[in-house]
Short mmCIF file of C-alpha atoms and ligand atoms in Angstrom, two decimals:
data_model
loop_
_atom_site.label_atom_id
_atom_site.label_comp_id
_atom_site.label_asym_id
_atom_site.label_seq_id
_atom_site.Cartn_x
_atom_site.Cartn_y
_atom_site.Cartn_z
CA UNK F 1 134.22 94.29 53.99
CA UNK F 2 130.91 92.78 52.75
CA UNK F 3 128.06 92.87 55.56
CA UNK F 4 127.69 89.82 57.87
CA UNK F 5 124.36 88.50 58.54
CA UNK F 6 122.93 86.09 60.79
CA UNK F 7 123.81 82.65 60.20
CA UNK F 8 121.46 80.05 61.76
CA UNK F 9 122.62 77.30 59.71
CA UNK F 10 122.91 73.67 61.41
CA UNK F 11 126.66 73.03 59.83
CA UNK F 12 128.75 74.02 58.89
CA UNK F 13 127.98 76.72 61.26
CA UNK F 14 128.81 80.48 62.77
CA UNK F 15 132.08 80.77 63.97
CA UNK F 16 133.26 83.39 66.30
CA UNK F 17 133.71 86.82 64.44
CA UNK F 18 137.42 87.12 66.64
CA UNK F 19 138.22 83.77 65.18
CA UNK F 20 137.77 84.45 62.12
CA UNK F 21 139.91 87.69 62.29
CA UNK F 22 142.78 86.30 63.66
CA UNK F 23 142.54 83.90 61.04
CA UNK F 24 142.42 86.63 58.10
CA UNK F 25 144.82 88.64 59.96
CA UNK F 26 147.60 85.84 60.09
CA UNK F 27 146.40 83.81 57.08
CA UNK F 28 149.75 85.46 55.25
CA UNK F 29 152.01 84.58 57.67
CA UNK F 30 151.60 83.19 60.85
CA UNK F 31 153.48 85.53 63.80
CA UNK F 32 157.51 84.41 64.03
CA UNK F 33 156.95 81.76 61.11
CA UNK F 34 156.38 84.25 58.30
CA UNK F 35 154.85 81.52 56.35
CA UNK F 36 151.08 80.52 56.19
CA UNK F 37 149.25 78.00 58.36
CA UNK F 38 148.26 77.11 55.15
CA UNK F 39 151.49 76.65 53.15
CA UNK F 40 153.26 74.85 56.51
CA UNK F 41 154.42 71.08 56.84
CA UNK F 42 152.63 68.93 59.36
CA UNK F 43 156.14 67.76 60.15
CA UNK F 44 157.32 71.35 61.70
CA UNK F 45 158.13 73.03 65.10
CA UNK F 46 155.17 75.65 64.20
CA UNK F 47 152.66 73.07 63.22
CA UNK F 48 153.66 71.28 66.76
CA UNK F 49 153.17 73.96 68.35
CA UNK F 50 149.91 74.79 67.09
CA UNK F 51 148.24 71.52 67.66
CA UNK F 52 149.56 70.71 71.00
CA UNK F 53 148.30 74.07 72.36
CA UNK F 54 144.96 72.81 70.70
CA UNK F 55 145.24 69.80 72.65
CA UNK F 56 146.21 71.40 76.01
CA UNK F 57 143.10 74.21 75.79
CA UNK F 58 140.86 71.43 74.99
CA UNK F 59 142.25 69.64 78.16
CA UNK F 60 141.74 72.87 80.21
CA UNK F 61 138.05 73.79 78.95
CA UNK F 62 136.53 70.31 79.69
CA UNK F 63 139.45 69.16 82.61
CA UNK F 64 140.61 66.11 80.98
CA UNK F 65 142.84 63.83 82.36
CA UNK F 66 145.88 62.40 80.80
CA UNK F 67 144.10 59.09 80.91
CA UNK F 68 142.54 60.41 77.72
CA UNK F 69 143.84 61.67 74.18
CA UNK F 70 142.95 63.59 71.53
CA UNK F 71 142.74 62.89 68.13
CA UNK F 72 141.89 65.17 65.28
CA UNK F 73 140.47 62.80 62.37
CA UNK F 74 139.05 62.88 59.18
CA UNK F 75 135.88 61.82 56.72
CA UNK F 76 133.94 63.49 59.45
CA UNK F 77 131.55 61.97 62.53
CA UNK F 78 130.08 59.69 59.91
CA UNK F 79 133.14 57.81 60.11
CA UNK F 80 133.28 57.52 63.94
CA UNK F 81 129.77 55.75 63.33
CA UNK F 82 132.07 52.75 61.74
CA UNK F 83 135.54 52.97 63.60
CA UNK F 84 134.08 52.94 66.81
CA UNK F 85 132.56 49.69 66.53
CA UNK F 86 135.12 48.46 64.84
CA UNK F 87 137.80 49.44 67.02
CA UNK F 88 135.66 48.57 70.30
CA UNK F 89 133.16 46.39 69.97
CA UNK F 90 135.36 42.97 70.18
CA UNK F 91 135.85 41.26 72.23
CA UNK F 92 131.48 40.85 73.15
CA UNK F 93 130.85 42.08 69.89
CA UNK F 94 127.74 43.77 71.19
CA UNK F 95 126.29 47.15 72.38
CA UNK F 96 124.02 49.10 73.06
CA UNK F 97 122.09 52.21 70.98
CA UNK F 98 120.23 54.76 72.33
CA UNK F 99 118.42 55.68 69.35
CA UNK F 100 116.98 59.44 69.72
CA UNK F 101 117.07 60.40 65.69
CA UNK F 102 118.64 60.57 62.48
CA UNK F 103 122.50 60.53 63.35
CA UNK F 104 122.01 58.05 65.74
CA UNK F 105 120.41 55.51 63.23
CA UNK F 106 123.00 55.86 61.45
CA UNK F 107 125.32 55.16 63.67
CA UNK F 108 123.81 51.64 63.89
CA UNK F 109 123.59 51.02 60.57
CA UNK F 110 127.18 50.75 60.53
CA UNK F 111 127.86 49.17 64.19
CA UNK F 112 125.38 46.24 62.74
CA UNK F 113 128.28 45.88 60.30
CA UNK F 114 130.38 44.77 62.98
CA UNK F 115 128.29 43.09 65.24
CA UNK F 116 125.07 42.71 67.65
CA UNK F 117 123.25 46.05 68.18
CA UNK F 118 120.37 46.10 71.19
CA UNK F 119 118.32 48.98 70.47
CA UNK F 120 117.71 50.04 74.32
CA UNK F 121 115.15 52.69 73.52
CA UNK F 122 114.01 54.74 70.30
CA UNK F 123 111.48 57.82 69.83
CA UNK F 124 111.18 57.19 66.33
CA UNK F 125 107.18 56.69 66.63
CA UNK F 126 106.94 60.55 67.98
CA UNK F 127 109.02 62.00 65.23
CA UNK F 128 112.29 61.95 67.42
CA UNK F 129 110.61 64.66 69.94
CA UNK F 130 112.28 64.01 72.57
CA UNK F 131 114.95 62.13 74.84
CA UNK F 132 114.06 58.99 77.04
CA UNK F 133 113.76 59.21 80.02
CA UNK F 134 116.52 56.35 82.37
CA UNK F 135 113.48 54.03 83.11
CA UNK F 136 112.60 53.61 79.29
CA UNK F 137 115.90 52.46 78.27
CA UNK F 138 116.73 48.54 78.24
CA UNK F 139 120.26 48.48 78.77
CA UNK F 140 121.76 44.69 78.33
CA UNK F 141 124.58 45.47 80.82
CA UNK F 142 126.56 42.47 78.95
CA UNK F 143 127.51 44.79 75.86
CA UNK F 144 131.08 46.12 74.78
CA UNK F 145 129.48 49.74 74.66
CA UNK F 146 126.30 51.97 74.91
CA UNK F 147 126.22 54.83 72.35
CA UNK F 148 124.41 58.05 72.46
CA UNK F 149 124.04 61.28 70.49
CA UNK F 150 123.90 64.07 72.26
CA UNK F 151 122.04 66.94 70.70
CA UNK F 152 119.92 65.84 67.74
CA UNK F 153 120.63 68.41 64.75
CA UNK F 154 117.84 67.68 62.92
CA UNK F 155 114.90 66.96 65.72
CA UNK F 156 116.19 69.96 68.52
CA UNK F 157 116.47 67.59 71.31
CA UNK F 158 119.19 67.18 73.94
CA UNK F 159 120.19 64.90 76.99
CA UNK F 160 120.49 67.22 79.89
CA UNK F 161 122.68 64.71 81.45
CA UNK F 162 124.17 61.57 80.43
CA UNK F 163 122.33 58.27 80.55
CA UNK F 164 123.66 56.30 83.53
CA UNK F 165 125.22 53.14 81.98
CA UNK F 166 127.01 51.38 85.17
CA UNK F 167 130.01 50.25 84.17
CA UNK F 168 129.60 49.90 80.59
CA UNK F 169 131.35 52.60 78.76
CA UNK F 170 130.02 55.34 77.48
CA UNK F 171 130.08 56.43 74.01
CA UNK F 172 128.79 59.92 73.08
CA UNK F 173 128.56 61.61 69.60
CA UNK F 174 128.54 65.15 70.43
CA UNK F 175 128.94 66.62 67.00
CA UNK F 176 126.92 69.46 67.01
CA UNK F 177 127.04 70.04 71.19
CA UNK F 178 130.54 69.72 72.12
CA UNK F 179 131.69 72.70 74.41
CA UNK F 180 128.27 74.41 75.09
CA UNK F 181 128.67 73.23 78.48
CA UNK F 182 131.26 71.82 80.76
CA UNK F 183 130.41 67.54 80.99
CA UNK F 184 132.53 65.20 83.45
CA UNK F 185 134.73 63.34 80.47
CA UNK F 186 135.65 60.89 82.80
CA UNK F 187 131.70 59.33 82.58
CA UNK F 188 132.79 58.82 78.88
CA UNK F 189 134.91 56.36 77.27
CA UNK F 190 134.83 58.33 73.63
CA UNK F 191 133.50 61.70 73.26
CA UNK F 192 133.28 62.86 69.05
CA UNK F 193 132.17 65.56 67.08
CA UNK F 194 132.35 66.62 63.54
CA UNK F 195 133.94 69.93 64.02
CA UNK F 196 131.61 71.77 61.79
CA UNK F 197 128.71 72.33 63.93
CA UNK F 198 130.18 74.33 67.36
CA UNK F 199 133.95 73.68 67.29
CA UNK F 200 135.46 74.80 63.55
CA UNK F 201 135.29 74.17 59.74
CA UNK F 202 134.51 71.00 58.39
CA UNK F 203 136.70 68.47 57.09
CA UNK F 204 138.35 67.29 60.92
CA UNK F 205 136.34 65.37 63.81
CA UNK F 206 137.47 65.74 67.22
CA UNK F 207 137.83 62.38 69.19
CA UNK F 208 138.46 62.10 73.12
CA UNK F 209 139.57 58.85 74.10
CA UNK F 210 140.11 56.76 77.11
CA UNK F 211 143.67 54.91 76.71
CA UNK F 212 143.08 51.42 77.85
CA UNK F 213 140.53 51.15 75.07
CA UNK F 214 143.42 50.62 73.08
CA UNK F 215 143.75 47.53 73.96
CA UNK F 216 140.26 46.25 71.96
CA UNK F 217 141.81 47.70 68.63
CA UNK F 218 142.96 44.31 66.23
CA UNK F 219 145.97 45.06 64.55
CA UNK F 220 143.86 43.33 62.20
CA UNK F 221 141.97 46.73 61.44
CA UNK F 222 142.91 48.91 58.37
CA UNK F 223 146.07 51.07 59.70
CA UNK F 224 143.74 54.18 59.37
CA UNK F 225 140.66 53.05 61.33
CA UNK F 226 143.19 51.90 63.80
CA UNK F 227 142.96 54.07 67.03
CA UNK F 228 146.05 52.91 67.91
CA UNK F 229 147.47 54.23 64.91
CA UNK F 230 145.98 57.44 65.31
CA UNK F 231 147.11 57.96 68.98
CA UNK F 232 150.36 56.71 68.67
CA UNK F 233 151.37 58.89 65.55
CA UNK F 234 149.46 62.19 67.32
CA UNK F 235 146.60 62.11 64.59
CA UNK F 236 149.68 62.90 62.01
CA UNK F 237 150.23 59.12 60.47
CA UNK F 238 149.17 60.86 57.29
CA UNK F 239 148.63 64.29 57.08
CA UNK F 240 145.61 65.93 59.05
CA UNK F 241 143.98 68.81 58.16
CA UNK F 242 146.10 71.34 59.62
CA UNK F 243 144.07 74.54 58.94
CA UNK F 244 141.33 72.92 60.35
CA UNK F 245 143.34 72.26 63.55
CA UNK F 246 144.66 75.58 63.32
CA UNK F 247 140.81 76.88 63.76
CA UNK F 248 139.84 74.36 66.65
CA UNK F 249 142.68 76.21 68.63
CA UNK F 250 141.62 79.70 68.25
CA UNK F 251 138.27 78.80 69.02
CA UNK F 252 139.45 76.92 72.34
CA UNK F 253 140.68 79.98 72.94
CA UNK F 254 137.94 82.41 72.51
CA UNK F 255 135.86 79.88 74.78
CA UNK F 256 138.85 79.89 77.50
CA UNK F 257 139.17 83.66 76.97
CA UNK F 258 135.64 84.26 77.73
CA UNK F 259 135.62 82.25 80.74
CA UNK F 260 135.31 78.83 80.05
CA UNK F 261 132.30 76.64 79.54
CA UNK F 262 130.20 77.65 82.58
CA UNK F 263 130.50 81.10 81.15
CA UNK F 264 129.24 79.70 77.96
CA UNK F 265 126.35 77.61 79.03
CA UNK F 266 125.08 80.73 81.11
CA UNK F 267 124.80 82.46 77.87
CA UNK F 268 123.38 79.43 75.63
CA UNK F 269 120.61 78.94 78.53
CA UNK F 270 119.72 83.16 78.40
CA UNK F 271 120.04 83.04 74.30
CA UNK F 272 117.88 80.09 73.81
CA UNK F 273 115.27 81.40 76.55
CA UNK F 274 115.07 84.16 74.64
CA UNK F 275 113.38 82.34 71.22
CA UNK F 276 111.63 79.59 73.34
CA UNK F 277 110.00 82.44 75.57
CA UNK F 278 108.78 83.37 72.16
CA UNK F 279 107.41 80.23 70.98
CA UNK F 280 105.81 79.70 74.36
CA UNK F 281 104.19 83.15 74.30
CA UNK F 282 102.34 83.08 71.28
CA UNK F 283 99.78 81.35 71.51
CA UNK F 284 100.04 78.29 69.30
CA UNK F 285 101.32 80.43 66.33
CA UNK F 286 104.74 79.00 66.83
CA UNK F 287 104.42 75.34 68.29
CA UNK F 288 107.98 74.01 68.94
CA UNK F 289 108.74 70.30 67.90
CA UNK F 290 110.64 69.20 70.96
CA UNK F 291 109.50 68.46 74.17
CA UNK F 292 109.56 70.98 77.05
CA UNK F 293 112.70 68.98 78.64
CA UNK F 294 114.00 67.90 75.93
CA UNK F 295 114.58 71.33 74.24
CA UNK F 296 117.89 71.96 72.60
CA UNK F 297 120.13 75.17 73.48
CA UNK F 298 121.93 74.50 70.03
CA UNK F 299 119.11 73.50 67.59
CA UNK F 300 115.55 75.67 68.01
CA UNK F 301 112.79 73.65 65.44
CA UNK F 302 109.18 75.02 65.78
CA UNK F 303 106.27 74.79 63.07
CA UNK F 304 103.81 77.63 62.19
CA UNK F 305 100.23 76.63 62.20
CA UNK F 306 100.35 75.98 58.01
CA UNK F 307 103.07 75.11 55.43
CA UNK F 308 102.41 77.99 53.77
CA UNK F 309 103.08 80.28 56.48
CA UNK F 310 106.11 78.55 57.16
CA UNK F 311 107.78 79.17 53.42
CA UNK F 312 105.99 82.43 53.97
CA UNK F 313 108.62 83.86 56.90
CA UNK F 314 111.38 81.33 55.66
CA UNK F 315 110.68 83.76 52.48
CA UNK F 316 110.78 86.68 54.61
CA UNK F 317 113.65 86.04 56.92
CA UNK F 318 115.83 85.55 53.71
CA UNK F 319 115.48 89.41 52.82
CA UNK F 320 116.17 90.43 56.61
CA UNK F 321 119.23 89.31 56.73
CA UNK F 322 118.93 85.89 58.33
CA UNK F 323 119.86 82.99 56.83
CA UNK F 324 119.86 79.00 57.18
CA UNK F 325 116.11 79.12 59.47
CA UNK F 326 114.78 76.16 56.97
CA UNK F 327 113.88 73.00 59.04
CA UNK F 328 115.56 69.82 57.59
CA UNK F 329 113.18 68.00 55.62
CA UNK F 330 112.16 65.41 57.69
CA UNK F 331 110.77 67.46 60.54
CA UNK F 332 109.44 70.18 58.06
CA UNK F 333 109.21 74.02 59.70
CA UNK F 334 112.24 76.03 60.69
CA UNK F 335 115.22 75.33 62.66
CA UNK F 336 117.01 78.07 64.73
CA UNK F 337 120.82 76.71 64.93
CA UNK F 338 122.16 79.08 67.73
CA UNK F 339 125.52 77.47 69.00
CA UNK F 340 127.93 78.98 71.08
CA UNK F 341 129.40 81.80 68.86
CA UNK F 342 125.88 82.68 67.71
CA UNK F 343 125.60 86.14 68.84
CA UNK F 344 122.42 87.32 71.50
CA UNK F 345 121.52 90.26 69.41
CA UNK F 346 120.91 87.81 66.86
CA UNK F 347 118.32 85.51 68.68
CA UNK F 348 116.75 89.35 69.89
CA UNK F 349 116.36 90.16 66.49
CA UNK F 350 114.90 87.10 65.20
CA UNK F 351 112.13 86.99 68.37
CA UNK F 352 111.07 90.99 67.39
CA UNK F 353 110.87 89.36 63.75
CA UNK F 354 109.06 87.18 64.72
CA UNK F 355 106.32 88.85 66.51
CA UNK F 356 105.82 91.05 64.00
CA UNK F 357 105.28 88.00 61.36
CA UNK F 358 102.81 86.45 63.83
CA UNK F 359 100.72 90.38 64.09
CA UNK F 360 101.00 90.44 60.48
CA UNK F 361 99.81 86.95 60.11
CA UNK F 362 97.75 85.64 62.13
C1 PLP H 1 126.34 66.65 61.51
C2 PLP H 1 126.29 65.50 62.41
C3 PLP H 1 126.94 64.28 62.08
C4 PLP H 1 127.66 64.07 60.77
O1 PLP H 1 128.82 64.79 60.74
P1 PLP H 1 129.85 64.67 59.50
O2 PLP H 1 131.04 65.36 60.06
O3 PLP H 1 129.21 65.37 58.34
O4 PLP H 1 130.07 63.24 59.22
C5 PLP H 1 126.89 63.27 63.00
N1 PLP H 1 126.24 63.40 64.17
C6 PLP H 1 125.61 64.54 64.50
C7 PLP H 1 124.91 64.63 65.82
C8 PLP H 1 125.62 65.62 63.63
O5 PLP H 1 124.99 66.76 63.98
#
């Protein structure tokens, strides 16, 4: 088999080595079916099987009641940023953003589609570098909805905890954070994520949903970008992209089969220690672009004291074997995208990289 190297791209994204054997090993023909996940109808006893064990392992990693579902969806996050407006912003027809970077202003472009977005806080003057703090935000209370992201990709930031909304629900895209920790879902009215980023391939979105929400949904709405469609069909009114499913539940596994999610944020704190311990350490040559508390565990963005030095080692780290470490273009630098089935040799041998750059360099 052709060599494996590190793979610190932002998404689509590492996925567990095990995963991806069981997925080569069975890709012929899936164990008493003796046909491919691939080649099976969405209609069938296996396929049934295979998401509803999804389902139940998602349940089990994050404890989610049965006042929730889960739907696996298509055309990615980016289309959450329109159907959840859509679906819940009637009957106010307002709510409220939390604007902390580029996913999230997106996600009001297409709520202002619908109707009356309050923009309770943004960090858009300091290059999205970091998370507000409760105090900044000004929360209308009166609104349908407050949205958040989660981890921002692009900038490295991340809420520690959720922003305390009273009785307004919640609305969280966790796209590229989902399942590096254990969170209390029942804070949340929708939890989604793009599965690309921690969670599988691309091409399906993960959506946990709080039933009575239902209710809000016009049967108005395109069937599609009805919820209610989607929940009361099992995310199968047309056909859903089964592989893709198929993935999600052997990585629910590995997560449940390595302990869980307290297991895994224990190791995403120690890996991502590891590179900011090296950022902190060196004495300016690395400056990192988020803010001490507002570091991310998934995305690690730091500059280098030029732009030359920085496509120097981007240069570099391309011929040792580590790939994806350019920074998205509007923060410049590198990114380190180290999610949960990013391995800690990996982050070990990046840091003694770079080190050595800096000696060399500096
Ligand atoms: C990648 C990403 C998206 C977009 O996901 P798609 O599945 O490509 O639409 C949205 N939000 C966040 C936080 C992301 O990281």
């Amino acid at each position: 088999m052709e060599k494996r190297i590190y793979n610190f791209n932002a998404g689509p994204a590492i996925l567990p080595e095990e995963v991806l054997q069981e997925a080569q090993e069975n890709l012929m023909a899936l164990p008493g079916v003796g046909m491919s996940i691939l080649e099976i109808s969405h209609r069938s006893k296996p396929f049934d099987d295979v998401i509803n064990q999804a389902k139940a392992d998602i349940k089990k990693l994050l404890d989610i009641s049965d006042d929730y579902s889960i739907m696996f969806l298509q055309f990615g996050a980016s289309l959450q940023f329109s159907m959840v407006p859509m679906n819940i912003m009637p009957p106010k027809n307002k709510a409220d953003y939390i604007v902390t970077g580029s996913w999230s202003k997106k996600a009001v472009k297409e709520a202002k589609r619908v109707g009356a977005v309050n923009i309770a806080a943004t960090t858009e003057e300091t290059t999205f570098n970091r998370i507000q703090k409760q105090d900044e935000l000004k929360l209308s209370g009166d609104v349908s909805y407050v949205h958040f992201t989660s981890n921002n990709t692009i900038y490295g930031t991340q809420y520690k905890s959720e922003p305390e909304v009273g009785d307004v629900t919640l609305v969280c895209d966790a796209s590229s954070d989902i399942f590096h920790k254990k969170i209390d879902v029942n804070k949340y009215g929708i939890i989604y994520a793009g599965a690309q980023k921690n969670m599988g391939p691309s091409g399906v979105t993960m959506v946990i949903y709080r039933n009575d929400l239902l209710e809000r949904s016009s049967d108005d709405l395109p069937t599609m970008l009805n919820y209610k469609t989607q929940v009361e069909n099992d995310s199968m009114f047309n056909t859903p992209n089964t592989f893709g499913i198929y993935i999600i539940g052997l990585v629910t596994k590995w997560l449940l089969n390595m302990g869980g999610l307290d297991k895994m944020y224990e190791t995403n704190k120690h890996k991502a220690g590891i590179l900011y311990d090296c950022i902190d350490n060196s004495n300016g040559f690395y400056k990192g672009h988020a803010e001490e508390d507002s570091r991310s565990l998934m995305n690690v963005t730091f500059n280098l004291p030029t732009e030359g030095l920085e496509k120097k080692l981007i240069a570099e780290t391309l011929y040792a074997g580590f790939s994806g470490l350019k920074g998205h273009r509007s923060v410049g630098g590198l990114r380190a995208s180290i999610y949960n089935a990013f391995p800690t040799k990996g982050v070990e041998d990046l840091v003694e990289f770079m080190n050595d750059f800096q000696a060399k360099n500096s």
